[in-house]
PDB file of C-alpha atoms in Angstrom:
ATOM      1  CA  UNK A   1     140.215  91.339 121.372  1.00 80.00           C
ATOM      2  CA  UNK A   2     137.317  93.268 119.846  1.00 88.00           C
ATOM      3  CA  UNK A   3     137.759  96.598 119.773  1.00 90.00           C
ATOM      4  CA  UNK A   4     134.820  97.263 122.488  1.00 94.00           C
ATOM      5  CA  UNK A   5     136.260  95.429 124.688  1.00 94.00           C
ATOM      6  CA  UNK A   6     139.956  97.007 124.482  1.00 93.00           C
ATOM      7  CA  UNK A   7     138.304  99.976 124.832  1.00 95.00           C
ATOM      8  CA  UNK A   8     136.672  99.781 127.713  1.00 97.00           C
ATOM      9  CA  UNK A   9     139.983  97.831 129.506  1.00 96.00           C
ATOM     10  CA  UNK A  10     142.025 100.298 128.469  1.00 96.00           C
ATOM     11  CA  UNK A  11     139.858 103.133 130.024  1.00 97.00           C
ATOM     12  CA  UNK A  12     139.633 101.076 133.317  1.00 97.00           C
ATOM     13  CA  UNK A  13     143.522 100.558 133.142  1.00 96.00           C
ATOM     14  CA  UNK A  14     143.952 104.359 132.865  1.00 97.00           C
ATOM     15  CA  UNK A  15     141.399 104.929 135.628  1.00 97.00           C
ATOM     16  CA  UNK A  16     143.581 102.220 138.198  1.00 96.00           C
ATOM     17  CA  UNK A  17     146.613 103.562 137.072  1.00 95.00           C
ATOM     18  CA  UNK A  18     145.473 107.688 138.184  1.00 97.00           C
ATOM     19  CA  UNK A  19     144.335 106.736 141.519  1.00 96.00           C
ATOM     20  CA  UNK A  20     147.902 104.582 142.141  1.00 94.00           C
ATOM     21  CA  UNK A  21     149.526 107.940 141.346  1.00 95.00           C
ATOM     22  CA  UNK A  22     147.677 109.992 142.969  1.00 96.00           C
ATOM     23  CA  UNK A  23     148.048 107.449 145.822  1.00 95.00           C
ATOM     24  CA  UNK A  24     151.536 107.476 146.087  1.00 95.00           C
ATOM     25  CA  UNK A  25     152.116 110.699 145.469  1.00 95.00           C
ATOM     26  CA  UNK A  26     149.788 111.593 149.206  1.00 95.00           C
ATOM     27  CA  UNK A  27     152.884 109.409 150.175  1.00 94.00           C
ATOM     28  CA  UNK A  28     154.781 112.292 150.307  1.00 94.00           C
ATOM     29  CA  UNK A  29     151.908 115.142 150.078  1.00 95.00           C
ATOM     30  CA  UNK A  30     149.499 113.798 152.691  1.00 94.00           C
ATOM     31  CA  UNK A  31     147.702 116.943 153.646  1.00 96.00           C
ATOM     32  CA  UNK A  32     147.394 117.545 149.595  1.00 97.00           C
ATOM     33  CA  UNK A  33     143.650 118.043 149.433  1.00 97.00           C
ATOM     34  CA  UNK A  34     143.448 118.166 145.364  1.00 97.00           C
ATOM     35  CA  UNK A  35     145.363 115.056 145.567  1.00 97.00           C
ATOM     36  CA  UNK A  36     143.256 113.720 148.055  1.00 97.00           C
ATOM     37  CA  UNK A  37     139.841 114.117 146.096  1.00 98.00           C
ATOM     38  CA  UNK A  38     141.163 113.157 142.719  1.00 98.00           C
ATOM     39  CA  UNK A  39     142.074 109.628 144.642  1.00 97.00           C
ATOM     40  CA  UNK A  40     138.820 109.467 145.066  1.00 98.00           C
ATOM     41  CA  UNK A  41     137.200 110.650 141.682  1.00 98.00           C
ATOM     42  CA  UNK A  42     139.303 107.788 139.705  1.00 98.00           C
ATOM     43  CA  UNK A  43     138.791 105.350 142.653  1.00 98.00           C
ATOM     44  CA  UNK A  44     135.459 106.002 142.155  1.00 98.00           C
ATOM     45  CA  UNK A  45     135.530 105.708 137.885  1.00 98.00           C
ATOM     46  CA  UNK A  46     137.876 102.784 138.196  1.00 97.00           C
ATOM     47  CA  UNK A  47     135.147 100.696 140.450  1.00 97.00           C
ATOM     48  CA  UNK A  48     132.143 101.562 138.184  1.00 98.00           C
ATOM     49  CA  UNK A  49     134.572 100.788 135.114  1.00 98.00           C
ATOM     50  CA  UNK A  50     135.378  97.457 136.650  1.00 97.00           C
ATOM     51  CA  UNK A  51     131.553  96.852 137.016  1.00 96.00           C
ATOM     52  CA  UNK A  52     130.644  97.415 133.839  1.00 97.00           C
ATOM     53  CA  UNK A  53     133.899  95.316 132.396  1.00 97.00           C
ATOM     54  CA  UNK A  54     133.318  92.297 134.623  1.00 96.00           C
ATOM     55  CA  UNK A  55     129.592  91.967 133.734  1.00 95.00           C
ATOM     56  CA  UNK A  56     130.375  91.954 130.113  1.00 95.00           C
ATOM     57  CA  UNK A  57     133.829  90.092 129.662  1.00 95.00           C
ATOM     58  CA  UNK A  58     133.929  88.182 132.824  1.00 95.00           C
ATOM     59  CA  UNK A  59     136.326  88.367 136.321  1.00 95.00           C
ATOM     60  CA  UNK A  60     139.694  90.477 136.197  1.00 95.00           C
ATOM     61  CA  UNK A  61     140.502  90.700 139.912  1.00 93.00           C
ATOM     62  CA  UNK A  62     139.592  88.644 143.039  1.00 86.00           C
ATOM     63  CA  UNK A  63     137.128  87.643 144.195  1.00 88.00           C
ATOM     64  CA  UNK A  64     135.164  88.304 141.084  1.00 89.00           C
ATOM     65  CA  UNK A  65     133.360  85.120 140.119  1.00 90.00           C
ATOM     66  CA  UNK A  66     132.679  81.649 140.467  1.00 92.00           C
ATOM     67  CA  UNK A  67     136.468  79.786 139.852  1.00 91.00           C
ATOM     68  CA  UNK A  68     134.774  78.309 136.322  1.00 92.00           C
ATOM     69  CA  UNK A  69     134.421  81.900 135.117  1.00 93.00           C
ATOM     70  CA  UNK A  70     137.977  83.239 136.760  1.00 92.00           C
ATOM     71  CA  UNK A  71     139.503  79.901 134.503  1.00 91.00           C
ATOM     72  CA  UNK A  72     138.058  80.363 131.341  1.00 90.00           C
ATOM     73  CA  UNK A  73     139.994  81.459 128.535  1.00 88.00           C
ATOM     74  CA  UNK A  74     141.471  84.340 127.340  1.00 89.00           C
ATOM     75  CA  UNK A  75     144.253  85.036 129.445  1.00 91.00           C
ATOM     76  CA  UNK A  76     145.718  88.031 129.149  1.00 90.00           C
ATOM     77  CA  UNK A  77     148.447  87.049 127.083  1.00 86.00           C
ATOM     78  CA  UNK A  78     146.085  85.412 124.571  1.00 86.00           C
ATOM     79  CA  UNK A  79     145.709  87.301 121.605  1.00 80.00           C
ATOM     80  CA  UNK A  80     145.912  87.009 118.389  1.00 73.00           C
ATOM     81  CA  UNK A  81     147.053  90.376 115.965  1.00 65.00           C
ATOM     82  CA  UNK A  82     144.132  91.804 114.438  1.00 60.00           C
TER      83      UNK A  82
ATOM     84  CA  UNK B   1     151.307  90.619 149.379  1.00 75.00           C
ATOM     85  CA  UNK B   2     150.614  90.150 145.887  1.00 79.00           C
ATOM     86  CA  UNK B   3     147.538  90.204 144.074  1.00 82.00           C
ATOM     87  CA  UNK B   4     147.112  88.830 140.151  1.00 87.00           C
ATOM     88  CA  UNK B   5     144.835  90.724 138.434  1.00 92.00           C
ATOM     89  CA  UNK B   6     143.632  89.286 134.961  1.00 93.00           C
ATOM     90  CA  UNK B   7     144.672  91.570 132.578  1.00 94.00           C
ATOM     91  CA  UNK B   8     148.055  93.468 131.328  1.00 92.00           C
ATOM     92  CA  UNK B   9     149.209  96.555 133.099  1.00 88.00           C
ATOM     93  CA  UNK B  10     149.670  98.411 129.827  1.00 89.00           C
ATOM     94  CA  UNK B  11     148.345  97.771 126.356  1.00 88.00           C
ATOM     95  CA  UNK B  12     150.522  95.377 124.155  1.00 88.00           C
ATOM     96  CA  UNK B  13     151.399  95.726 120.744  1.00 87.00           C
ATOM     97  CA  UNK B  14     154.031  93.976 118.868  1.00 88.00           C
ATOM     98  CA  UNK B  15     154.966  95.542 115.459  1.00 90.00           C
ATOM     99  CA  UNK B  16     157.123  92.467 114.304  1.00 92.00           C
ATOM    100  CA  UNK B  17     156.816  89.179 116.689  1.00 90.00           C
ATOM    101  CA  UNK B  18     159.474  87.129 116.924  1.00 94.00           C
ATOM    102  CA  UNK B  19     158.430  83.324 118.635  1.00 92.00           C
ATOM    103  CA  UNK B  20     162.347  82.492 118.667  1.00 95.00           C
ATOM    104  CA  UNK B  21     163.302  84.735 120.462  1.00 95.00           C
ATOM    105  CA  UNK B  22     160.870  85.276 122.686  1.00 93.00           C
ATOM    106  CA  UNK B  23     161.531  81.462 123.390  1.00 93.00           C
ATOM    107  CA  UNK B  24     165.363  82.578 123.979  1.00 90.00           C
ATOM    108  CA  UNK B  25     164.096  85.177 126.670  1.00 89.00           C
ATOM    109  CA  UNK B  26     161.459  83.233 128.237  1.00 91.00           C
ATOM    110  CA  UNK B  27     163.753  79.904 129.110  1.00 90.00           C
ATOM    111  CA  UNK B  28     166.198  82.576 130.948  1.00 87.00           C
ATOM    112  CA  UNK B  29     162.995  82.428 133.241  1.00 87.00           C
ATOM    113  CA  UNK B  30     161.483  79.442 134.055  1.00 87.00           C
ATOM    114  CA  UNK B  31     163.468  77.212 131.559  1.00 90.00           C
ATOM    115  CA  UNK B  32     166.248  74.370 133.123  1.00 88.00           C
ATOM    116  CA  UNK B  33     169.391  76.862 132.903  1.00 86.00           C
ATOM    117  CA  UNK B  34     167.417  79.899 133.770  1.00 89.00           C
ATOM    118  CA  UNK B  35     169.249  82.882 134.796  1.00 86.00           C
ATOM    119  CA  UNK B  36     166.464  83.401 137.599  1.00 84.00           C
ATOM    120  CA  UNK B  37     166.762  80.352 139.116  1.00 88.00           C
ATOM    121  CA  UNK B  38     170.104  80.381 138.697  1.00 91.00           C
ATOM    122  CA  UNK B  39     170.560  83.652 140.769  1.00 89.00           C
ATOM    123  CA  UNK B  40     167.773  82.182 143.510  1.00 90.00           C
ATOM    124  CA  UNK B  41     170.930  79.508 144.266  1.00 93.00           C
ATOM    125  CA  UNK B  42     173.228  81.497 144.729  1.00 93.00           C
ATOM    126  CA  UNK B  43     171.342  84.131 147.203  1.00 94.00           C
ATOM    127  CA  UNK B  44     170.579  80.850 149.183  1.00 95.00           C
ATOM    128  CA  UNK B  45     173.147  79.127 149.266  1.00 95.00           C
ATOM    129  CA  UNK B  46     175.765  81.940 150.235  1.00 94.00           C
ATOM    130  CA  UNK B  47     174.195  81.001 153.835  1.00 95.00           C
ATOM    131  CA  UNK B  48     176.061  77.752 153.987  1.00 95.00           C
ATOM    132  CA  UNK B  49     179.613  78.917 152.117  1.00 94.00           C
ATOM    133  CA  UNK B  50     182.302  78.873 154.652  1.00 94.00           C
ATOM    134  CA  UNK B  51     184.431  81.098 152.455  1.00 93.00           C
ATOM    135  CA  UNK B  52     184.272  84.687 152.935  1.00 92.00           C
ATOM    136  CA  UNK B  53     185.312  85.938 149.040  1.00 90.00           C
ATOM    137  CA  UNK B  54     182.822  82.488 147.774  1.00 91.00           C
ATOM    138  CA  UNK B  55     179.746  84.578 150.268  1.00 92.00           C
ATOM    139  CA  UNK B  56     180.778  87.935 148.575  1.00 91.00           C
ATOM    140  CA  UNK B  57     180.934  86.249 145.178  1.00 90.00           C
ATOM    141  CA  UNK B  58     177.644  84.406 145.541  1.00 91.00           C
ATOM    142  CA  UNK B  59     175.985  87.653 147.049  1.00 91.00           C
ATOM    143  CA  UNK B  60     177.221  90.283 144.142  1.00 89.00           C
ATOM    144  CA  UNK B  61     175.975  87.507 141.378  1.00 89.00           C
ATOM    145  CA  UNK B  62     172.930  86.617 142.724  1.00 89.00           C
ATOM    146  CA  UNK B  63     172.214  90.580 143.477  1.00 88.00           C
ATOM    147  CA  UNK B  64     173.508  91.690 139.746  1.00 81.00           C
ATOM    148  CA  UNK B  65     171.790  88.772 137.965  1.00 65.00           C
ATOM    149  CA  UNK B  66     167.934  89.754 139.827  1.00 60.00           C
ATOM    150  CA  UNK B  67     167.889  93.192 139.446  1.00 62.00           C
ATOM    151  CA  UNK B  68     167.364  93.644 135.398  1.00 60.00           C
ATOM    152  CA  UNK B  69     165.532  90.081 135.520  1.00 54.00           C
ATOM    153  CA  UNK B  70     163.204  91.272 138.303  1.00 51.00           C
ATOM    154  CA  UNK B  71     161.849  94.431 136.222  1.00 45.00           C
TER     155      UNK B  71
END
């Protein structure tokens, strides 16, 4: 994967997996308002993220794109070591 | 109740790969003497066992066999 690319995934990855934790963690802390609006700040990051990624490098979650584009090749498991 | 999403949940990097034995690991899968599959028996057929130590046997396998495999 070019490094671009890995990049930019791995930012989004880190943005989805902030909001999860913050997330769960209102599971227990519901009335937790710093929790509450950092939910929403990565939310927010991981959707424009996801944008931006899916425009360039094509679908990663559905219902992004037409099924031709959601088939195509690579799949995350298909990479080659740099 | 589940969603695929297209890419890994965490960045992958293998130091030294090893295509035999991931082949080893990956038939305990989906291959024809698969451990999961295996385990998916037993948990439904414990249902139909008349034998009250046979539905505890079936039940601790099948429960010890999916928890490590299910990770």
């Amino acid at each position: 994967m070019d490094k671009c690319r890995e990049a930019l995934l791995l930012k989004l990855s880190a943005a989805q997996f902030a909001a999860w934790e913050m997330h769960i963690f209102l599971d227990t802390h519901p009335n937790n308002r710093e929790a509450l609006e950092l939910r929403e700040k990565y939310t927010k990051e991981f959707n424009e993220l996801k944008r931006e990624y899916e425009t360039k490098y094509g679908p990663l979650y559905y219902p992004s794109g037409t099924p031709n584009q959601w088939l195509a090749n690579p799949w995350p498991w298909d990479y080659e070591e740099d | 109740m589940w969603s695929y999403n297209k890419k890994l949940q965490y960045p992958v990097k293998i130091k030294n790969p090893n295509p035999k034995f991931a082949q080893i690991i990956i038939s305990q899968y989906g291959g024809p003497d698969g451990e999961m599959a295996a385990s998916l028996r037993y948990l439904s057929q414990r249902y139909s066992m008349p034998y009250p130590e046979l539905k505890g046997l079936l039940t601790d396998i099948g429960t010890s066999v999916s928890k490590p495999t299910l990770l």
